[in-house]
Short mmCIF file of C-alpha atoms and ligand atoms in Angstrom, two decimals:
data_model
loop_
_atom_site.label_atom_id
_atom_site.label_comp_id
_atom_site.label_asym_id
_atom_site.label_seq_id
_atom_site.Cartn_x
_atom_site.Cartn_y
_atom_site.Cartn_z
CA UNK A 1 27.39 -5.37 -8.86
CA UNK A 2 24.31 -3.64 -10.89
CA UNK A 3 24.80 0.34 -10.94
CA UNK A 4 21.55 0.60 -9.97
CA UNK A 5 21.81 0.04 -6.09
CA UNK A 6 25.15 1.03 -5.63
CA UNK A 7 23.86 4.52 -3.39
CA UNK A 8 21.45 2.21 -1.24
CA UNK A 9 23.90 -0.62 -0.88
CA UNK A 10 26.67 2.04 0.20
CA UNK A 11 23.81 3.33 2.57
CA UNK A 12 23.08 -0.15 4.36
CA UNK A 13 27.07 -0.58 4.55
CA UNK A 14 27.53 2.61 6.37
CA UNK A 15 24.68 1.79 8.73
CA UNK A 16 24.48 -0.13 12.15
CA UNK A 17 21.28 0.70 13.16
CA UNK A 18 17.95 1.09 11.59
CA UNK A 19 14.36 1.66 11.74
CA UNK A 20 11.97 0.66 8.52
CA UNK A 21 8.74 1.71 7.96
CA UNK A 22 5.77 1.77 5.04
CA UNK A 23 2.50 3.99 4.95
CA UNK A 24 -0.28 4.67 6.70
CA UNK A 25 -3.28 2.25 6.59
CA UNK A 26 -0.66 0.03 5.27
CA UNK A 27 -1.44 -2.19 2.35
CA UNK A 28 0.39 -5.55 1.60
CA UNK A 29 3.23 -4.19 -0.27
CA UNK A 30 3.78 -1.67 2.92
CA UNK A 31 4.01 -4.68 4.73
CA UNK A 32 5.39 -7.08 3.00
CA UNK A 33 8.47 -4.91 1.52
CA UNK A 34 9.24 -3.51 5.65
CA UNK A 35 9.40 -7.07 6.84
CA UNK A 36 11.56 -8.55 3.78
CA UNK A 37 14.18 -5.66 4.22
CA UNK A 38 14.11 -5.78 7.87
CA UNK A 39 14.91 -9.51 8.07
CA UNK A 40 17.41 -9.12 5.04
CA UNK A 41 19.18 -6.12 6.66
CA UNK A 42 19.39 -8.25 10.22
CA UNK A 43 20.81 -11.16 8.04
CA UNK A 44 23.48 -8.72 7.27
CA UNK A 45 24.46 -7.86 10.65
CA UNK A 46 22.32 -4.74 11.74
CA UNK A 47 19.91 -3.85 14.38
CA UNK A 48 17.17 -3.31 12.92
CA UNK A 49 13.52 -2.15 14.28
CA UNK A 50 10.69 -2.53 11.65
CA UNK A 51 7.71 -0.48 12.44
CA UNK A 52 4.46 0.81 10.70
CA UNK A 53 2.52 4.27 11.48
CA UNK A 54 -0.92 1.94 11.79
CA UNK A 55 -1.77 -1.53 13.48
CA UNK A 56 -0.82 -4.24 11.33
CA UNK A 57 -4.26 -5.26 9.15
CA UNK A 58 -5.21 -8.80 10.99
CA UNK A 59 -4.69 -10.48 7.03
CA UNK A 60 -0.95 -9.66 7.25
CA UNK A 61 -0.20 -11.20 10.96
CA UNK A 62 0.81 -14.66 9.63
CA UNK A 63 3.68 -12.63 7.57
CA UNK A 64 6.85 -14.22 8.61
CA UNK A 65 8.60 -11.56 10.90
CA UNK A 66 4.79 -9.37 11.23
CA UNK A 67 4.70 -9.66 15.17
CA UNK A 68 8.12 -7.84 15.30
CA UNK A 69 6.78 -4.42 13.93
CA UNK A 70 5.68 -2.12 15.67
CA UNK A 71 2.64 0.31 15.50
CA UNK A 72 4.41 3.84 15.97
CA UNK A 73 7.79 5.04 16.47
CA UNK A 74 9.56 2.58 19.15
CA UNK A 75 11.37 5.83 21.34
CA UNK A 76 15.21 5.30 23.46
CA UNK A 77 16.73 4.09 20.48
CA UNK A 78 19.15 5.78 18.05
CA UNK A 79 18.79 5.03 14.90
CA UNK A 80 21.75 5.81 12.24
CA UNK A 81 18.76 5.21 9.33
CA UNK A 82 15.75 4.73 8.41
CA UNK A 83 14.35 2.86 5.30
CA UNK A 84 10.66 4.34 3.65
CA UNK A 85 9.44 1.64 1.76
CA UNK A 86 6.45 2.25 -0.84
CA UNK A 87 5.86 5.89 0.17
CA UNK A 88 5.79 9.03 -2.44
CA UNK A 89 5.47 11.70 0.24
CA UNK A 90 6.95 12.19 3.37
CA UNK A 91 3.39 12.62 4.69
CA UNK A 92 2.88 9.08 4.03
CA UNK A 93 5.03 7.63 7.14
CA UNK A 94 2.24 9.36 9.28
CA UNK A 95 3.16 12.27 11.85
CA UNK A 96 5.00 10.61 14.24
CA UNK A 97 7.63 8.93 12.03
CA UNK A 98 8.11 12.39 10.03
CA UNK A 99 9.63 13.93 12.83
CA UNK A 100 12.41 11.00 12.79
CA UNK A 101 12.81 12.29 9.10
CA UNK A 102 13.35 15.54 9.94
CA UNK A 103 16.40 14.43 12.44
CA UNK A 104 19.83 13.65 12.16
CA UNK A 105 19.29 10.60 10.40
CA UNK A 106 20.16 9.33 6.57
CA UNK A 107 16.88 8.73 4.84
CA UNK A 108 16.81 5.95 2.32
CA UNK A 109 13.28 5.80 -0.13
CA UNK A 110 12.18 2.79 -1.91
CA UNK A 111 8.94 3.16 -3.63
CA UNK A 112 6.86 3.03 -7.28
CA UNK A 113 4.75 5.66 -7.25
CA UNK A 114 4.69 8.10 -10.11
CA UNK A 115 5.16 12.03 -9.38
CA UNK A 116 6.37 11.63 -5.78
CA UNK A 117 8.24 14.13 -3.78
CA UNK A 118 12.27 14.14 -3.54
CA UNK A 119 12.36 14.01 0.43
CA UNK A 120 15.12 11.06 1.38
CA UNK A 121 19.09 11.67 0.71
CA UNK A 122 19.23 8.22 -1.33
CA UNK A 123 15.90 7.86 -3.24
CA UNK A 124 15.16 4.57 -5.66
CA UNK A 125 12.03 5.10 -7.38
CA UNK A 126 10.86 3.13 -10.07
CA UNK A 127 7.65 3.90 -11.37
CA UNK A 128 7.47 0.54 -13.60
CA UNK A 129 7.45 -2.02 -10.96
CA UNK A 130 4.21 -3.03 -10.15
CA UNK A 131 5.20 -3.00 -6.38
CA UNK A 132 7.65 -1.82 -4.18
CA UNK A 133 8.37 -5.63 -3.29
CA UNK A 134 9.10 -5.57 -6.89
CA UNK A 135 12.39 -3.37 -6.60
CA UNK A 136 13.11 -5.22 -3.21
CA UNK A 137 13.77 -8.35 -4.40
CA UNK A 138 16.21 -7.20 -7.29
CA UNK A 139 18.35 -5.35 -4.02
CA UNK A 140 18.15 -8.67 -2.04
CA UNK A 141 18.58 -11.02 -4.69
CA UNK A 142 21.63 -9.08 -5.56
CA UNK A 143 22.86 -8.83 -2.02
CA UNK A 144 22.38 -12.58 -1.96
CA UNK A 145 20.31 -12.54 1.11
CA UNK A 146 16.91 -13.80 -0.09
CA UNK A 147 15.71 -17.10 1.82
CA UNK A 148 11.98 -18.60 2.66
CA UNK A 149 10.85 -16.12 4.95
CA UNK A 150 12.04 -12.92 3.41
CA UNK A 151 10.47 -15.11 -0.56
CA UNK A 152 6.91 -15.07 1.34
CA UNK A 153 7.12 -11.17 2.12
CA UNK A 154 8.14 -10.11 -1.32
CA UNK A 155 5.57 -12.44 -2.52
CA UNK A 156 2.66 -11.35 -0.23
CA UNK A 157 4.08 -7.63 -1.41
CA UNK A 158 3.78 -8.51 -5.26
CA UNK A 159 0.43 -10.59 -4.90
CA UNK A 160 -1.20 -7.58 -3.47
CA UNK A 161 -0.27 -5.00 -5.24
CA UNK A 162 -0.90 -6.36 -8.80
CA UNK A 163 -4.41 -7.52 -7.65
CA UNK A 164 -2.75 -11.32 -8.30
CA UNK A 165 -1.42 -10.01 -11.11
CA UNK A 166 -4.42 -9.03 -12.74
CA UNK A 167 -3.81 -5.12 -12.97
CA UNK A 168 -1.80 -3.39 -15.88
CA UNK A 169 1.57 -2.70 -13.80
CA UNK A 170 2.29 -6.48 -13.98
CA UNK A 171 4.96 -7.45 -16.78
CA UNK A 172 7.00 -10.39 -17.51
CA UNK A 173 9.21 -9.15 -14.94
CA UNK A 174 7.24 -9.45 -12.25
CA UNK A 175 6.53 -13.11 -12.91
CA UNK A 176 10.07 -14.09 -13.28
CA UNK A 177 11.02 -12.21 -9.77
CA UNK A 178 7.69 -14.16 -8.58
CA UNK A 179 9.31 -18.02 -9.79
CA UNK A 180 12.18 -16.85 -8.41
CA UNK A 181 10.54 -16.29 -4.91
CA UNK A 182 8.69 -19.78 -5.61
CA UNK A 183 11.84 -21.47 -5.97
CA UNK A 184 12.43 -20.69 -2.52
CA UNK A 185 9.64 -23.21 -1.09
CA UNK A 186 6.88 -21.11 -0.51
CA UNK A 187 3.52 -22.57 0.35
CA UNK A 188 1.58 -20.92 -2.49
CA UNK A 189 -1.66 -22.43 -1.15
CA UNK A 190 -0.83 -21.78 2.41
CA UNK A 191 -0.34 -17.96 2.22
CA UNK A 192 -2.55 -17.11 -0.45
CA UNK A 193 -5.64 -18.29 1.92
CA UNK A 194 -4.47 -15.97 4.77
CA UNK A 195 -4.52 -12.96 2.40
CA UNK A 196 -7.70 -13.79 0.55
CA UNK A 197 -9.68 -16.63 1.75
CA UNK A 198 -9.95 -16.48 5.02
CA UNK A 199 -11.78 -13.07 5.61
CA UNK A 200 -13.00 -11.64 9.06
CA UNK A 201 -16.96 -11.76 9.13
CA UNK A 202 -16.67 -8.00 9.54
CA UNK A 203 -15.30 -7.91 6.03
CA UNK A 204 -18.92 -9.36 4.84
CA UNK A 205 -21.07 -7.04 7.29
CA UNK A 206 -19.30 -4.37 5.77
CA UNK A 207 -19.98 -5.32 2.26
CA UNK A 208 -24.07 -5.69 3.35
CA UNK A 209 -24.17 -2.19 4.12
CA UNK A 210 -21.99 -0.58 1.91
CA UNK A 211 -23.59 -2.14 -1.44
CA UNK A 212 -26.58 -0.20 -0.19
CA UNK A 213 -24.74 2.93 -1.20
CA UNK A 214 -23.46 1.34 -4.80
CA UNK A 215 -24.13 4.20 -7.33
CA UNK A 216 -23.52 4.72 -10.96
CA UNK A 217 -23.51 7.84 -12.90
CA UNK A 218 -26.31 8.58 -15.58
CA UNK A 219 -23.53 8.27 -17.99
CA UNK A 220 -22.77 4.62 -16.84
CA UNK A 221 -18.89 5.84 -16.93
CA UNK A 222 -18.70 6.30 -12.89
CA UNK A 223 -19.58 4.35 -9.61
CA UNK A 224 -18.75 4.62 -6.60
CA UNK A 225 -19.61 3.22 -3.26
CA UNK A 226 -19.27 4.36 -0.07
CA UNK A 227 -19.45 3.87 4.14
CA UNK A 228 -19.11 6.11 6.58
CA UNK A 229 -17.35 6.05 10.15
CA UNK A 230 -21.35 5.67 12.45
CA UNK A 231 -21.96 2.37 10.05
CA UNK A 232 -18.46 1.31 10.70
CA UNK A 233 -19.00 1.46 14.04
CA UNK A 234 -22.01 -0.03 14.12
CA UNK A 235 -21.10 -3.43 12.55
CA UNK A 236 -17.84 -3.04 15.00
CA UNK A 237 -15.09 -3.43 11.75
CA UNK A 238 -12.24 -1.20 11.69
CA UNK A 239 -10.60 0.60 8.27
CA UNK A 240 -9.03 -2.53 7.18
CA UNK A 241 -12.61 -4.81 6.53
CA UNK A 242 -13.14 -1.72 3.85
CA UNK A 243 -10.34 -2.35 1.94
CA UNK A 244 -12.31 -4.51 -0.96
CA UNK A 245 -14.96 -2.37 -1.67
CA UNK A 246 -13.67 -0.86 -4.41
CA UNK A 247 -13.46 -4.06 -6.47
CA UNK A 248 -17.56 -3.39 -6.66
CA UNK A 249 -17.79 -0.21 -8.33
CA UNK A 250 -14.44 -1.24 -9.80
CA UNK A 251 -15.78 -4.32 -12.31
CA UNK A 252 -19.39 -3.40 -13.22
CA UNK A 253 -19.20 -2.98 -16.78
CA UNK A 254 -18.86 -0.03 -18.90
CA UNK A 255 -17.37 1.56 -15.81
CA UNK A 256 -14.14 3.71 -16.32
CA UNK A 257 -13.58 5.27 -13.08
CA UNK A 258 -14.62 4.03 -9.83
CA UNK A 259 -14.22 5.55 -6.57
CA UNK A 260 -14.33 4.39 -2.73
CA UNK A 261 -15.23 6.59 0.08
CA UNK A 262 -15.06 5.67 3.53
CA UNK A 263 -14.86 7.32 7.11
CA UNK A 264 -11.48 5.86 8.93
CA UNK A 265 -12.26 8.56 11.96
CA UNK A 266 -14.95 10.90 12.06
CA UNK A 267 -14.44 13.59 9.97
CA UNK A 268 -11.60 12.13 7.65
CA UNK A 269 -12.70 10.70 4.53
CA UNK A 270 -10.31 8.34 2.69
CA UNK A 271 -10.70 8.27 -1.00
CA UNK A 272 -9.58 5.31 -3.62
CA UNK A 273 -9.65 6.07 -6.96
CA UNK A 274 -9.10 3.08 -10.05
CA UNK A 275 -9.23 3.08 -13.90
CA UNK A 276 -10.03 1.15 -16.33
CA UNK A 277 -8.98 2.66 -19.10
CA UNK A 278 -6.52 5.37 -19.89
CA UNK A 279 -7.66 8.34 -17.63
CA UNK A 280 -4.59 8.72 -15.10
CA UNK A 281 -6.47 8.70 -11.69
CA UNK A 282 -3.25 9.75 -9.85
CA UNK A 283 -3.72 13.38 -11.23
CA UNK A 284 -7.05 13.27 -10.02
CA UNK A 285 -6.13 12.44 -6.19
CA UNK A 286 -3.28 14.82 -6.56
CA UNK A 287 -5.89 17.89 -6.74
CA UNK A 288 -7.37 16.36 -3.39
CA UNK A 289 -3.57 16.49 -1.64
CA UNK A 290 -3.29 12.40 -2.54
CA UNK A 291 -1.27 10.81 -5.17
CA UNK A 292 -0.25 7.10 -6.17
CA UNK A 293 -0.17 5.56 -9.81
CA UNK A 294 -2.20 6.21 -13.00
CA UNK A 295 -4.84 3.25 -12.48
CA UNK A 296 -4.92 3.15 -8.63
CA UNK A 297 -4.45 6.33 -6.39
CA UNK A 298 -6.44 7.84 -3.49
CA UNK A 299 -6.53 10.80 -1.19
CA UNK A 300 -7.26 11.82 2.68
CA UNK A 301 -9.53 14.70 2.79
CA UNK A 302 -10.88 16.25 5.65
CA UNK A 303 -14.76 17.27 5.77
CA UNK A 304 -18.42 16.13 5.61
CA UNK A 305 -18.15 12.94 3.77
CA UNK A 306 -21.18 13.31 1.71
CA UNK A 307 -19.92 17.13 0.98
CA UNK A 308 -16.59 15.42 -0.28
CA UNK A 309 -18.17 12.67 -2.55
CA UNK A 310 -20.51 15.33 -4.11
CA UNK A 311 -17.24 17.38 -4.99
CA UNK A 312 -14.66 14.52 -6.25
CA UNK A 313 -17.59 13.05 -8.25
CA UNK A 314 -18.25 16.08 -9.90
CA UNK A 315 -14.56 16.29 -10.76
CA UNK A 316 -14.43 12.99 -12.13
CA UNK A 317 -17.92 13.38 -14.05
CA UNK A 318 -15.63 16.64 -15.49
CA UNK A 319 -12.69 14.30 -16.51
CA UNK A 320 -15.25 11.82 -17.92
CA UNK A 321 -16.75 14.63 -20.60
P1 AMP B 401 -5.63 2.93 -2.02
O1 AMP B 401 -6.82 3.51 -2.66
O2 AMP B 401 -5.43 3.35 -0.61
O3 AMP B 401 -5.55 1.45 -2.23
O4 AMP B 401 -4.38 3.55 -2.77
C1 AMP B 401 -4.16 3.39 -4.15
C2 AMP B 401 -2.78 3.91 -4.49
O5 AMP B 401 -2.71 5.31 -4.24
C3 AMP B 401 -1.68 3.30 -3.64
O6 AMP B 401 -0.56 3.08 -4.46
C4 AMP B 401 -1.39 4.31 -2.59
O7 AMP B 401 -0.06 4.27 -2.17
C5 AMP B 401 -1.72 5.61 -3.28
N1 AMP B 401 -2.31 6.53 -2.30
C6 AMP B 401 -3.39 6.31 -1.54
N2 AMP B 401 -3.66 7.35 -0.73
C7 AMP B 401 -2.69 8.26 -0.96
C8 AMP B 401 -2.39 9.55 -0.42
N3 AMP B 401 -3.15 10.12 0.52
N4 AMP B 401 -1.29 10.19 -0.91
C9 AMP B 401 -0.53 9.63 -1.87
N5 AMP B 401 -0.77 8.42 -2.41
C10 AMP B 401 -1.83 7.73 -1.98
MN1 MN B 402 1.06 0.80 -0.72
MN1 MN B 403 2.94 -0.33 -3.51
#
């Protein structure tokens, strides 16, 4: 056995039962990482309830296992553990779920974000995987529990997170735990059009009206794009058809920092922040309260939205100089 695991695998031994749970407005690696540890950790004997702070985005429902988790904190049950896969912060898990934290419970973190908080008894963090499905599959492959199902959540987790493995975090590594997962018989084909090409129409009315508020910045080093909670509700789409937007501001050319602003409730603005070149974006969300990795973070900020985007795009503008 690999010293690496040795405090998480002598966590899952001592446990019998255990809850698992990702981030809010949960993202693919979120996702995929709770479902392939849940179904690994029930291969190996243990009741196990996977749940997620938010609904499960509509792209991730054909995820082997993704009707089993549940939105919130399932109550009458006593859990011995809980897993927190892919969060830096306790804040992450949502309000609910930090309460289980706070109880008499062992708290096991998995996760890859850089200058997270110390908040579980047994933490893994390792900031060079390019997801947290990443440092799943070495655990499971060790434990020797991988199989088809479990392969198509670590994939859907890697896929996602390393933009199909366009984005810097992805190394050689990552494609040999990826032919790995192949090698268990996924349908490459079959899941990669549920998570990209087949889109709710909603996705598209939401791109309409947010390229209307496309901007750059005199310099040509900034854009950012933006929609806010009275247009989301008038096309009807719901925080997860906003989740591409950044890509716009993201590839025009010339463009180092991009930004995405949008309105999940009224009042609370949700910020994504990318790079393209060396500027660490992560420090940038941290002085907003967010956090995440030095070409992708983001931050929740309460406030006027259009107050908000006039602030962080002056601090970015300020980085820029
Ligand atoms: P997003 O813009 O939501 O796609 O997030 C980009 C990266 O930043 C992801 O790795 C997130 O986990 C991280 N991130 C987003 N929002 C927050 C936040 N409020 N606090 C800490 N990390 C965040
Ligand atoms: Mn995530
Ligand atoms: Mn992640």
């Amino acid at each position: 056995m690999s010293e690496k695991f040795v405090d998480i695998i002598a966590a899952i031994s001592s446990s019998k039962n255990v809850i698992i749970t990702g981030h809010i407005m949960p993202d693919g690696d979120s996702i995929g990482s709770t479902l392939a540890l849940g179904l690994a950790l029930e291969k190996l004997g243990k009741k196990v309830t996977m749940a997620c702070p938010d609904a499960v985005p509509e792209s991730f429902l054909f995820l082997p296992g993704a009707d089993r988790i549940h939105c919130g904190v399932p109550k009458n049950d006593e859990y011995d553990t809980i897993f927190v896969v892919d969060c830096s912060t306790p804040d992450r898990v949502g309000e609910e779920m930090q309460e289980l934290l706070n109880g008499n419970i062992t708290v096991v973190n998995i996760d890859h974000h850089i200058n997270g908080v110390q908040f579980a008894d047994v933490s893994y963090v390792d900031s060079s995987a390019a997801a947290t499905g990443e440092i799943i599959f070495d655990l499971l492959d060790e434990l020797g529990v991988i199989d088809v199902d479990i392969a198509i959540n670590l994939y859907a987790a890697i896929l996602t997170d390393t933009g199909s493995f366009r984005y810097e975090a992805t190394t050689s590594l990552t494609h040999r735990r990826v032919a790995k997962l192949l090698e268990f018989g996924i349908n490459v084909s079959r899941v990669t059009k549920h998570l990209f090409d087949e889109k709710p129409l909603e996705v598209f009315m939401v791109l309409k009206q947010a390229l209307k508020n496309l901007y750059i910045s005199k310099c040509g080093r900034a854009a950012w794009i933006s929609i806010n909670w009275d247009e989301l509700q008038k096309i009807g789409a719901k925080d997860e058809h906003t989740r591409e937007l950044i890509n716009y501001p993201r590839s025009i050319k010339g463009v180092k920092i991009a930004l995405m602003f949008r309105e999940p409730s009224p009042g609370l603005v949700k910020v994504s922040i990318r790079s393209n070149d060396d500027t660490d974006v992560s420090k940038i969300a941290a002085e907003f309260g967010g956090g995440g990795h030095k070409r992708a973070a983001g931050c929740l900020i309460e406030g006027d939205i259009e107050t908000i985007k006039e602030k962080v795009i002056e601090k970015v503008l300020k980085v820029l100089d």
